[in-house]
Amino acid sequence: MLPVAEGKARPQTVRLFFALWPDAVMRSALDQLGKQMHEQCGGRRTRAEAIHITLAFLGEVAVTRIAELQALAAQLQGDAFDFELSHSGWWRQNHIAWVAPQTVPQALITLVSELQRQLKVAGFEVDMRAYVPHVTLLRKAYCPRPLPEMAAITWKVRDFVLVQSVMTEQGSAYEIIGRWSLAYK
Ligand code: ATP
Ligand code: MG
């Protein structure tokens, strides 16, 4: 008989993050914007189905802890909110072109800080760098000239998701593995 592996083997891990995921209308508006930015800046567009805003990046998490994360998300008490994406730009250091809100709504700040706090309490590693919400639309882009003013798009946030990121030859592919509603008042 083959020896049974002792409990020393590391548990299998998956790459996870919490995010806001656009609905079909929002996704298409953002995808159009990405197309326009691409004409000016080149680079690689984010595929429409992959467009999102990261709330908290967890990195590699043991599969055995996914249920714990889902329970944590389920009891989080966040509020629904609307916000305007009205600001586009490009980061020279990582060649990412993005759109972002001009002012970050308090409900988003509260949601992210509460998520970060609870993740920390539960012993998950979270990136504590200042949170800068943005939608990445181009990678490996080069936009030396100012991007044209964009027409504001309103994102009505009613829920948030937990996403598994899988590396593929075509780049990262995302699978939503949980979705939780935010309270709409
Ligand atoms: P790729 O790495 O293939 O270019 P990606 O960056 O979209 O694609 P992931 O690296 O899995 O895919 O990241 C998932 C999401 O988390 C992205 O929105 C990414 O910007 C964000 N992210 C990745 N690493 C970090 C990090 N260390 N801190 C904060 N956010 C991160
Ligand atoms: Mg990445």
mmCIF file of N, CA, C and O in Angstrom, residues 25-125:
data_model
loop_
_atom_site.group_PDB
_atom_site.id
_atom_site.type_symbol
_atom_site.label_atom_id
_atom_site.label_comp_id
_atom_site.label_asym_id
_atom_site.label_seq_id
_atom_site.Cartn_x
_atom_site.Cartn_y
_atom_site.Cartn_z
ATOM 1 N N VAL A 25 -25.120 47.086 -18.008
ATOM 2 C CA VAL A 25 -25.127 48.442 -18.560
ATOM 3 C C VAL A 25 -23.834 49.172 -18.195
ATOM 4 O O VAL A 25 -23.174 49.795 -19.041
ATOM 5 N N MET A 26 -23.484 49.058 -16.937
ATOM 6 C CA MET A 26 -22.261 49.699 -16.443
ATOM 7 C C MET A 26 -21.018 49.105 -17.135
ATOM 8 O O MET A 26 -20.091 49.818 -17.515
ATOM 9 N N ARG A 27 -21.034 47.788 -17.277
ATOM 10 C CA ARG A 27 -19.903 47.091 -17.904
ATOM 11 C C ARG A 27 -19.704 47.594 -19.333
ATOM 12 O O ARG A 27 -18.588 47.877 -19.760
ATOM 13 N N SER A 28 -20.819 47.746 -20.040
ATOM 14 C CA SER A 28 -20.719 48.164 -21.428
ATOM 15 C C SER A 28 -20.233 49.617 -21.521
ATOM 16 O O SER A 28 -19.414 49.948 -22.386
ATOM 17 N N ALA A 29 -20.690 50.488 -20.613
ATOM 18 C CA ALA A 29 -20.225 51.884 -20.605
ATOM 19 C C ALA A 29 -18.723 51.941 -20.327
ATOM 20 O O ALA A 29 -17.978 52.692 -20.981
ATOM 21 N N LEU A 30 -18.279 51.141 -19.382
ATOM 22 C CA LEU A 30 -16.850 51.137 -19.033
ATOM 23 C C LEU A 30 -16.009 50.538 -20.159
ATOM 24 O O LEU A 30 -14.905 51.005 -20.449
ATOM 25 N N ASP A 31 -16.557 49.534 -20.795
ATOM 26 C CA ASP A 31 -15.851 48.894 -21.898
ATOM 27 C C ASP A 31 -15.666 49.886 -23.059
ATOM 28 O O ASP A 31 -14.604 49.939 -23.694
ATOM 29 N N GLN A 32 -16.706 50.694 -23.313
ATOM 30 C CA GLN A 32 -16.632 51.725 -24.352
ATOM 31 C C GLN A 32 -15.543 52.741 -24.032
ATOM 32 O O GLN A 32 -14.777 53.159 -24.900
ATOM 33 N N LEU A 33 -15.505 53.132 -22.772
ATOM 34 C CA LEU A 33 -14.482 54.084 -22.338
ATOM 35 C C LEU A 33 -13.084 53.502 -22.538
ATOM 36 O O LEU A 33 -12.160 54.186 -22.980
ATOM 37 N N GLY A 34 -12.957 52.223 -22.217
ATOM 38 C CA GLY A 34 -11.676 51.531 -22.394
ATOM 39 C C GLY A 34 -11.261 51.548 -23.860
ATOM 40 O O GLY A 34 -10.087 51.729 -24.191
ATOM 41 N N LYS A 35 -12.240 51.411 -24.733
ATOM 42 C CA LYS A 35 -11.982 51.412 -26.172
ATOM 43 C C LYS A 35 -11.438 52.785 -26.609
ATOM 44 O O LYS A 35 -10.447 52.876 -27.340
ATOM 45 N N GLN A 36 -12.094 53.837 -26.111
ATOM 46 C CA GLN A 36 -11.641 55.199 -26.444
ATOM 47 C C GLN A 36 -10.242 55.469 -25.907
ATOM 48 O O GLN A 36 -9.392 56.049 -26.588
ATOM 49 N N MET A 37 -10.002 55.040 -24.681
ATOM 50 C CA MET A 37 -8.687 55.278 -24.080
ATOM 51 C C MET A 37 -7.615 54.494 -24.838
ATOM 52 O O MET A 37 -6.493 54.952 -25.013
ATOM 53 N N HIS A 38 -7.999 53.320 -25.314
ATOM 54 C CA HIS A 38 -7.062 52.474 -26.043
ATOM 55 C C HIS A 38 -6.609 53.144 -27.337
ATOM 56 O O HIS A 38 -5.443 53.022 -27.735
ATOM 57 N N GLU A 39 -7.527 53.873 -27.965
ATOM 58 C CA GLU A 39 -7.170 54.568 -29.216
ATOM 59 C C GLU A 39 -6.070 55.591 -28.974
ATOM 60 O O GLU A 39 -5.236 55.836 -29.831
ATOM 61 N N GLN A 40 -6.083 56.175 -27.798
ATOM 62 C CA GLN A 40 -5.076 57.187 -27.476
ATOM 63 C C GLN A 40 -3.809 56.589 -26.849
ATOM 64 O O GLN A 40 -2.713 57.078 -27.086
ATOM 65 N N CYS A 41 -3.976 55.546 -26.061
ATOM 66 C CA CYS A 41 -2.856 55.079 -25.213
ATOM 67 C C CYS A 41 -2.323 53.699 -25.579
ATOM 68 O O CYS A 41 -1.280 53.297 -25.051
ATOM 69 N N GLY A 42 -3.040 52.960 -26.412
ATOM 70 C CA GLY A 42 -2.595 51.599 -26.734
ATOM 71 C C GLY A 42 -2.645 50.708 -25.504
ATOM 72 O O GLY A 42 -3.419 50.948 -24.582
ATOM 73 N N GLY A 43 -1.826 49.677 -25.487
ATOM 74 C CA GLY A 43 -1.808 48.753 -24.347
ATOM 75 C C GLY A 43 -2.823 47.638 -24.519
ATOM 76 O O GLY A 43 -3.348 47.411 -25.612
ATOM 77 N N ARG A 44 -3.096 46.946 -23.412
ATOM 78 C CA ARG A 44 -4.012 45.797 -23.445
ATOM 79 C C ARG A 44 -5.272 46.151 -22.674
ATOM 80 O O ARG A 44 -5.207 46.507 -21.495
ATOM 81 N N ARG A 45 -6.419 46.069 -23.357
ATOM 82 C CA ARG A 45 -7.686 46.399 -22.692
ATOM 83 C C ARG A 45 -8.092 45.304 -21.716
ATOM 84 O O ARG A 45 -7.885 44.123 -21.989
ATOM 85 N N THR A 46 -8.726 45.718 -20.625
ATOM 86 C CA THR A 46 -9.349 44.734 -19.728
ATOM 87 C C THR A 46 -10.543 44.159 -20.479
ATOM 88 O O THR A 46 -11.338 44.915 -21.040
ATOM 89 N N ARG A 47 -10.665 42.828 -20.507
ATOM 90 C CA ARG A 47 -11.831 42.229 -21.164
ATOM 91 C C ARG A 47 -13.095 42.684 -20.434
ATOM 92 O O ARG A 47 -13.093 42.800 -19.204
ATOM 93 N N ALA A 48 -14.160 42.937 -21.195
ATOM 94 C CA ALA A 48 -15.390 43.488 -20.589
ATOM 95 C C ALA A 48 -15.827 42.677 -19.368
ATOM 96 O O ALA A 48 -16.183 43.240 -18.336
ATOM 97 N N GLU A 49 -15.779 41.366 -19.483
ATOM 98 C CA GLU A 49 -16.287 40.521 -18.389
ATOM 99 C C GLU A 49 -15.385 40.547 -17.156
ATOM 100 O O GLU A 49 -15.740 40.021 -16.107
ATOM 101 N N ALA A 50 -14.220 41.175 -17.284
ATOM 102 C CA ALA A 50 -13.279 41.223 -16.156
ATOM 103 C C ALA A 50 -13.249 42.597 -15.480
ATOM 104 O O ALA A 50 -12.518 42.799 -14.512
ATOM 105 N N ILE A 51 -14.041 43.542 -15.967
ATOM 106 C CA ILE A 51 -14.010 44.913 -15.426
ATOM 107 C C ILE A 51 -14.574 44.940 -13.994
ATOM 108 O O ILE A 51 -15.645 44.396 -13.739
ATOM 109 N N HIS A 52 -13.850 45.561 -13.082
ATOM 110 C CA HIS A 52 -14.261 45.588 -11.663
ATOM 111 C C HIS A 52 -13.513 46.681 -10.904
ATOM 112 O O HIS A 52 -12.574 47.271 -11.431
ATOM 113 N N ILE A 53 -13.912 46.885 -9.668
ATOM 114 C CA ILE A 53 -13.130 47.691 -8.720
ATOM 115 C C ILE A 53 -12.778 46.791 -7.551
ATOM 116 O O ILE A 53 -13.671 46.207 -6.913
ATOM 117 N N THR A 54 -11.518 46.655 -7.260
ATOM 118 C CA THR A 54 -11.094 45.853 -6.110
ATOM 119 C C THR A 54 -11.418 46.594 -4.812
ATOM 120 O O THR A 54 -11.176 47.795 -4.700
ATOM 121 N N LEU A 55 -11.977 45.855 -3.862
ATOM 122 C CA LEU A 55 -12.222 46.421 -2.527
ATOM 123 C C LEU A 55 -11.101 46.019 -1.584
ATOM 124 O O LEU A 55 -10.569 46.840 -0.838
ATOM 125 N N ALA A 56 -10.771 44.739 -1.588
ATOM 126 C CA ALA A 56 -9.698 44.236 -0.729
ATOM 127 C C ALA A 56 -9.076 43.028 -1.423
ATOM 128 O O ALA A 56 -9.797 42.126 -1.858
ATOM 129 N N PHE A 57 -7.768 43.057 -1.531
ATOM 130 C CA PHE A 57 -7.048 41.967 -2.192
ATOM 131 C C PHE A 57 -6.493 41.031 -1.125
ATOM 132 O O PHE A 57 -5.793 41.456 -0.219
ATOM 133 N N LEU A 58 -6.831 39.748 -1.227
ATOM 134 C CA LEU A 58 -6.421 38.782 -0.198
ATOM 135 C C LEU A 58 -5.191 37.983 -0.601
ATOM 136 O O LEU A 58 -4.497 37.437 0.245
ATOM 137 N N GLY A 59 -4.958 37.858 -1.889
ATOM 138 C CA GLY A 59 -3.847 37.019 -2.342
ATOM 139 C C GLY A 59 -4.178 35.551 -2.137
ATOM 140 O O GLY A 59 -5.354 35.164 -2.165
ATOM 141 N N GLU A 60 -3.169 34.736 -1.896
ATOM 142 C CA GLU A 60 -3.379 33.285 -1.782
ATOM 143 C C GLU A 60 -4.023 32.943 -0.435
ATOM 144 O O GLU A 60 -3.519 33.312 0.620
ATOM 145 N N VAL A 61 -5.133 32.238 -0.505
ATOM 146 C CA VAL A 61 -5.876 31.835 0.692
ATOM 147 C C VAL A 61 -6.108 30.325 0.613
ATOM 148 O O VAL A 61 -6.428 29.800 -0.458
ATOM 149 N N ALA A 62 -5.952 29.647 1.752
ATOM 150 C CA ALA A 62 -6.194 28.194 1.776
ATOM 151 C C ALA A 62 -7.654 27.923 1.430
ATOM 152 O O ALA A 62 -8.540 28.601 1.953
ATOM 153 N N VAL A 63 -7.892 26.953 0.575
ATOM 154 C CA VAL A 63 -9.279 26.644 0.181
ATOM 155 C C VAL A 63 -10.140 26.321 1.397
ATOM 156 O O VAL A 63 -11.340 26.594 1.408
ATOM 157 N N THR A 64 -9.505 25.805 2.424
ATOM 158 C CA THR A 64 -10.242 25.444 3.643
ATOM 159 C C THR A 64 -10.782 26.684 4.367
ATOM 160 O O THR A 64 -11.590 26.553 5.280
ATOM 161 N N ARG A 65 -10.340 27.860 3.986
ATOM 162 C CA ARG A 65 -10.804 29.085 4.656
ATOM 163 C C ARG A 65 -11.847 29.868 3.844
ATOM 164 O O ARG A 65 -12.286 30.927 4.283
ATOM 165 N N ILE A 66 -12.247 29.343 2.710
ATOM 166 C CA ILE A 66 -13.192 30.086 1.865
ATOM 167 C C ILE A 66 -14.537 30.272 2.588
ATOM 168 O O ILE A 66 -15.115 31.360 2.577
ATOM 169 N N ALA A 67 -15.005 29.223 3.250
ATOM 170 C CA ALA A 67 -16.302 29.303 3.933
ATOM 171 C C ALA A 67 -16.268 30.385 5.017
ATOM 172 O O ALA A 67 -17.239 31.126 5.214
ATOM 173 N N GLU A 68 -15.138 30.501 5.680
ATOM 174 C CA GLU A 68 -14.970 31.507 6.726
ATOM 175 C C GLU A 68 -15.065 32.928 6.130
ATOM 176 O O GLU A 68 -15.686 33.820 6.700
ATOM 177 N N LEU A 69 -14.445 33.090 4.983
ATOM 178 C CA LEU A 69 -14.502 34.390 4.286
ATOM 179 C C LEU A 69 -15.925 34.717 3.866
ATOM 180 O O LEU A 69 -16.369 35.855 3.963
ATOM 181 N N GLN A 70 -16.621 33.704 3.371
ATOM 182 C CA GLN A 70 -18.003 33.914 2.920
ATOM 183 C C GLN A 70 -18.889 34.282 4.107
ATOM 184 O O GLN A 70 -19.749 35.152 3.992
ATOM 185 N N ALA A 71 -18.648 33.666 5.255
ATOM 186 C CA ALA A 71 -19.432 33.981 6.453
ATOM 187 C C ALA A 71 -19.128 35.406 6.918
ATOM 188 O O ALA A 71 -20.023 36.154 7.316
ATOM 189 N N LEU A 72 -17.877 35.781 6.838
ATOM 190 C CA LEU A 72 -17.467 37.135 7.220
ATOM 191 C C LEU A 72 -18.183 38.171 6.339
ATOM 192 O O LEU A 72 -18.720 39.169 6.826
ATOM 193 N N ALA A 73 -18.212 37.903 5.056
ATOM 194 C CA ALA A 73 -18.860 38.834 4.119
ATOM 195 C C ALA A 73 -20.364 38.896 4.374
ATOM 196 O O ALA A 73 -20.968 39.968 4.306
ATOM 197 N N ALA A 74 -20.959 37.749 4.681
ATOM 198 C CA ALA A 74 -22.413 37.683 4.851
ATOM 199 C C ALA A 74 -22.883 38.520 6.040
ATOM 200 O O ALA A 74 -23.994 39.049 6.028
ATOM 201 N N GLN A 75 -22.064 38.638 7.086
ATOM 202 C CA GLN A 75 -22.526 39.398 8.257
ATOM 203 C C GLN A 75 -22.038 40.852 8.253
ATOM 204 O O GLN A 75 -22.348 41.624 9.155
ATOM 205 N N LEU A 76 -21.339 41.232 7.207
ATOM 206 C CA LEU A 76 -20.880 42.616 7.094
ATOM 207 C C LEU A 76 -22.082 43.516 6.814
ATOM 208 O O LEU A 76 -22.909 43.186 5.985
ATOM 209 N N GLN A 77 -22.190 44.637 7.535
ATOM 210 C CA GLN A 77 -23.374 45.477 7.333
ATOM 211 C C GLN A 77 -23.009 46.742 6.582
ATOM 212 O O GLN A 77 -22.698 47.756 7.187
ATOM 213 N N GLY A 78 -23.044 46.661 5.273
ATOM 214 C CA GLY A 78 -22.703 47.823 4.449
ATOM 215 C C GLY A 78 -23.952 48.400 3.798
ATOM 216 O O GLY A 78 -24.968 47.720 3.681
ATOM 217 N N ASP A 79 -23.861 49.655 3.412
ATOM 218 C CA ASP A 79 -24.982 50.317 2.757
ATOM 219 C C ASP A 79 -24.768 50.407 1.254
ATOM 220 O O ASP A 79 -23.641 50.585 0.790
ATOM 221 N N ALA A 80 -25.871 50.335 0.522
ATOM 222 C CA ALA A 80 -25.828 50.565 -0.925
ATOM 223 C C ALA A 80 -25.518 52.044 -1.168
ATOM 224 O O ALA A 80 -25.776 52.886 -0.297
ATOM 225 N N PHE A 81 -24.944 52.355 -2.309
ATOM 226 C CA PHE A 81 -24.649 53.756 -2.621
ATOM 227 C C PHE A 81 -24.493 53.920 -4.135
ATOM 228 O O PHE A 81 -24.292 52.945 -4.860
ATOM 229 N N ASP A 82 -24.603 55.168 -4.575
ATOM 230 C CA ASP A 82 -24.348 55.507 -5.981
ATOM 231 C C ASP A 82 -23.087 56.354 -6.007
ATOM 232 O O ASP A 82 -22.865 57.134 -5.086
ATOM 233 N N PHE A 83 -22.291 56.216 -7.024
ATOM 234 C CA PHE A 83 -21.187 57.156 -7.158
ATOM 235 C C PHE A 83 -20.842 57.382 -8.620
ATOM 236 O O PHE A 83 -21.202 56.584 -9.489
ATOM 237 N N GLU A 84 -20.191 58.505 -8.844
ATOM 238 C CA GLU A 84 -19.896 58.908 -10.213
ATOM 239 C C GLU A 84 -18.450 58.650 -10.564
ATOM 240 O O GLU A 84 -17.537 59.110 -9.865
ATOM 241 N N LEU A 85 -18.251 57.919 -11.651
ATOM 242 C CA LEU A 85 -16.903 57.772 -12.201
ATOM 243 C C LEU A 85 -16.762 58.906 -13.207
ATOM 244 O O LEU A 85 -17.498 58.968 -14.186
ATOM 245 N N SER A 86 -15.854 59.823 -12.909
ATOM 246 C CA SER A 86 -15.809 61.032 -13.735
ATOM 247 C C SER A 86 -14.381 61.458 -14.035
ATOM 248 O O SER A 86 -14.136 62.529 -14.573
ATOM 249 N N HIS A 87 -13.448 60.596 -13.681
ATOM 250 C CA HIS A 87 -12.064 60.995 -13.674
ATOM 251 C C HIS A 87 -11.256 59.857 -14.326
ATOM 252 O O HIS A 87 -11.356 58.719 -13.887
ATOM 253 N N SER A 88 -10.520 60.170 -15.412
ATOM 254 C CA SER A 88 -9.694 59.119 -16.000
ATOM 255 C C SER A 88 -8.230 59.535 -15.916
ATOM 256 O O SER A 88 -7.928 60.735 -15.837
ATOM 257 N N GLY A 89 -7.365 58.577 -15.923
ATOM 258 C CA GLY A 89 -5.949 58.921 -15.808
ATOM 259 C C GLY A 89 -5.060 57.731 -16.106
ATOM 260 O O GLY A 89 -5.529 56.641 -16.479
ATOM 261 N N TRP A 90 -3.787 57.955 -15.922
ATOM 262 C CA TRP A 90 -2.768 56.951 -16.256
ATOM 263 C C TRP A 90 -1.642 57.023 -15.228
ATOM 264 O O TRP A 90 -1.202 58.124 -14.880
ATOM 265 N N TRP A 91 -1.251 55.881 -14.735
ATOM 266 C CA TRP A 91 -0.122 55.832 -13.800
ATOM 267 C C TRP A 91 1.131 55.427 -14.570
ATOM 268 O O TRP A 91 1.215 54.318 -15.115
ATOM 269 N N ARG A 92 2.053 56.349 -14.598
ATOM 270 C CA ARG A 92 3.289 56.146 -15.349
ATOM 271 C C ARG A 92 4.101 54.954 -14.806
ATOM 272 O O ARG A 92 4.701 54.201 -15.571
ATOM 273 N N GLN A 93 4.065 54.781 -13.487
ATOM 274 C CA GLN A 93 4.936 53.754 -12.869
ATOM 275 C C GLN A 93 4.499 52.324 -13.195
ATOM 276 O O GLN A 93 5.336 51.435 -13.283
ATOM 277 N N ASN A 94 3.181 52.094 -13.375
ATOM 278 C CA ASN A 94 2.770 50.717 -13.693
ATOM 279 C C ASN A 94 2.022 50.613 -15.028
ATOM 280 O O ASN A 94 1.504 49.543 -15.364
ATOM 281 N N HIS A 95 1.967 51.723 -15.759
ATOM 282 C CA HIS A 95 1.374 51.741 -17.104
ATOM 283 C C HIS A 95 -0.080 51.300 -17.149
ATOM 284 O O HIS A 95 -0.524 50.667 -18.100
ATOM 285 N N ILE A 96 -0.794 51.657 -16.071
ATOM 286 C CA ILE A 96 -2.221 51.345 -16.008
ATOM 287 C C ILE A 96 -3.030 52.609 -16.295
ATOM 288 O O ILE A 96 -2.735 53.671 -15.742
ATOM 289 N N ALA A 97 -4.013 52.485 -17.186
ATOM 290 C CA ALA A 97 -4.957 53.581 -17.426
ATOM 291 C C ALA A 97 -6.271 53.187 -16.761
ATOM 292 O O ALA A 97 -6.697 52.032 -16.833
ATOM 293 N N TRP A 98 -6.909 54.143 -16.117
ATOM 294 C CA TRP A 98 -8.032 53.836 -15.221
ATOM 295 C C TRP A 98 -9.096 54.911 -15.268
ATOM 296 O O TRP A 98 -8.861 56.014 -15.770
ATOM 297 N N VAL A 99 -10.252 54.588 -14.703
ATOM 298 C CA VAL A 99 -11.248 55.596 -14.372
ATOM 299 C C VAL A 99 -11.564 55.461 -12.885
ATOM 300 O O VAL A 99 -11.450 54.372 -12.319
ATOM 301 N N ALA A 100 -11.939 56.590 -12.291
ATOM 302 C CA ALA A 100 -12.126 56.618 -10.839
ATOM 303 C C ALA A 100 -13.142 57.691 -10.475
ATOM 304 O O ALA A 100 -13.430 58.573 -11.286
ATOM 305 N N PRO A 101 -13.652 57.625 -9.248
ATOM 306 C CA PRO A 101 -14.524 58.718 -8.816
ATOM 307 C C PRO A 101 -13.683 59.946 -8.470
ATOM 308 O O PRO A 101 -12.550 59.803 -7.986
ATOM 309 N N GLN A 102 -14.236 61.126 -8.712
ATOM 310 C CA GLN A 102 -13.531 62.358 -8.351
ATOM 311 C C GLN A 102 -13.480 62.464 -6.825
ATOM 312 O O GLN A 102 -12.456 62.813 -6.252
ATOM 313 N N THR A 103 -14.601 62.141 -6.205
ATOM 314 C CA THR A 103 -14.616 62.071 -4.739
ATOM 315 C C THR A 103 -15.130 60.689 -4.355
ATOM 316 O O THR A 103 -16.099 60.197 -4.934
ATOM 317 N N VAL A 104 -14.455 60.084 -3.393
ATOM 318 C CA VAL A 104 -14.814 58.723 -2.991
ATOM 319 C C VAL A 104 -15.964 58.807 -1.987
ATOM 320 O O VAL A 104 -15.851 59.500 -0.976
ATOM 321 N N PRO A 105 -17.096 58.142 -2.274
ATOM 322 C CA PRO A 105 -18.224 58.232 -1.346
ATOM 323 C C PRO A 105 -17.901 57.627 0.023
ATOM 324 O O PRO A 105 -17.164 56.639 0.109
ATOM 325 N N GLN A 106 -18.473 58.246 1.052
ATOM 326 C CA GLN A 106 -18.216 57.772 2.419
ATOM 327 C C GLN A 106 -18.637 56.307 2.568
ATOM 328 O O GLN A 106 -17.953 55.535 3.245
ATOM 329 N N ALA A 107 -19.726 55.900 1.919
ATOM 330 C CA ALA A 107 -20.196 54.516 2.058
ATOM 331 C C ALA A 107 -19.151 53.522 1.532
ATOM 332 O O ALA A 107 -19.016 52.419 2.059
ATOM 333 N N LEU A 108 -18.403 53.935 0.516
ATOM 334 C CA LEU A 108 -17.358 53.051 -0.030
ATOM 335 C C LEU A 108 -16.174 52.976 0.942
ATOM 336 O O LEU A 108 -15.636 51.896 1.202
ATOM 337 N N ILE A 109 -15.810 54.125 1.496
ATOM 338 C CA ILE A 109 -14.713 54.143 2.473
ATOM 339 C C ILE A 109 -15.072 53.271 3.673
ATOM 340 O O ILE A 109 -14.274 52.460 4.143
ATOM 341 N N THR A 110 -16.318 53.407 4.139
ATOM 342 C CA THR A 110 -16.772 52.643 5.303
ATOM 343 C C THR A 110 -16.774 51.144 4.988
ATOM 344 O O THR A 110 -16.308 50.329 5.789
ATOM 345 N N LEU A 111 -17.273 50.789 3.813
ATOM 346 C CA LEU A 111 -17.333 49.377 3.415
ATOM 347 C C LEU A 111 -15.926 48.766 3.391
ATOM 348 O O LEU A 111 -15.684 47.684 3.937
ATOM 349 N N VAL A 112 -14.992 49.482 2.790
ATOM 350 C CA VAL A 112 -13.633 48.953 2.662
ATOM 351 C C VAL A 112 -12.942 48.887 4.024
ATOM 352 O O VAL A 112 -12.296 47.885 4.348
ATOM 353 N N SER A 113 -13.112 49.919 4.851
ATOM 354 C CA SER A 113 -12.407 49.867 6.132
ATOM 355 C C SER A 113 -12.993 48.800 7.039
ATOM 356 O O SER A 113 -12.265 48.136 7.786
ATOM 357 N N GLU A 114 -14.307 48.600 6.963
ATOM 358 C CA GLU A 114 -14.941 47.555 7.767
ATOM 359 C C GLU A 114 -14.484 46.161 7.295
ATOM 360 O O GLU A 114 -14.181 45.281 8.098
ATOM 361 N N LEU A 115 -14.402 46.011 5.989
ATOM 362 C CA LEU A 115 -13.924 44.748 5.411
ATOM 363 C C LEU A 115 -12.472 44.494 5.858
ATOM 364 O O LEU A 115 -12.136 43.410 6.342
ATOM 365 N N GLN A 116 -11.642 45.493 5.730
ATOM 366 C CA GLN A 116 -10.228 45.360 6.123
ATOM 367 C C GLN A 116 -10.108 45.022 7.609
ATOM 368 O O GLN A 116 -9.327 44.167 7.998
ATOM 369 N N ARG A 117 -10.915 45.705 8.423
ATOM 370 C CA ARG A 117 -10.838 45.497 9.873
ATOM 371 C C ARG A 117 -11.219 44.054 10.222
ATOM 372 O O ARG A 117 -10.505 43.366 10.947
ATOM 373 N N GLN A 118 -12.318 43.589 9.647
ATOM 374 C CA GLN A 118 -12.781 42.241 9.981
ATOM 375 C C GLN A 118 -11.856 41.163 9.424
ATOM 376 O O GLN A 118 -11.666 40.119 10.032
ATOM 377 N N LEU A 119 -11.277 41.430 8.273
ATOM 378 C CA LEU A 119 -10.337 40.464 7.692
ATOM 379 C C LEU A 119 -9.110 40.345 8.591
ATOM 380 O O LEU A 119 -8.586 39.261 8.834
ATOM 381 N N LYS A 120 -8.683 41.483 9.093
ATOM 382 C CA LYS A 120 -7.509 41.499 9.970
ATOM 383 C C LYS A 120 -7.792 40.733 11.263
ATOM 384 O O LYS A 120 -6.996 39.906 11.702
ATOM 385 N N VAL A 121 -8.963 40.991 11.845
ATOM 386 C CA VAL A 121 -9.363 40.305 13.078
ATOM 387 C C VAL A 121 -9.383 38.791 12.848
ATOM 388 O O VAL A 121 -8.950 38.003 13.690
ATOM 389 N N ALA A 122 -9.867 38.380 11.668
ATOM 390 C CA ALA A 122 -9.972 36.949 11.356
ATOM 391 C C ALA A 122 -8.625 36.349 10.948
ATOM 392 O O ALA A 122 -8.518 35.153 10.694
ATOM 393 N N GLY A 123 -7.598 37.188 10.879
ATOM 394 C CA GLY A 123 -6.250 36.677 10.598
ATOM 395 C C GLY A 123 -5.908 36.544 9.123
ATOM 396 O O GLY A 123 -4.982 35.818 8.766
ATOM 397 N N PHE A 124 -6.632 37.274 8.277
ATOM 398 C CA PHE A 124 -6.265 37.277 6.857
ATOM 399 C C PHE A 124 -5.286 38.420 6.615
ATOM 400 O O PHE A 124 -5.368 39.462 7.265
ATOM 401 N N GLU A 125 -4.384 38.191 5.681
ATOM 402 C CA GLU A 125 -3.439 39.259 5.352
ATOM 403 C C GLU A 125 -4.095 40.214 4.375
ATOM 404 O O GLU A 125 -4.557 39.797 3.323
#
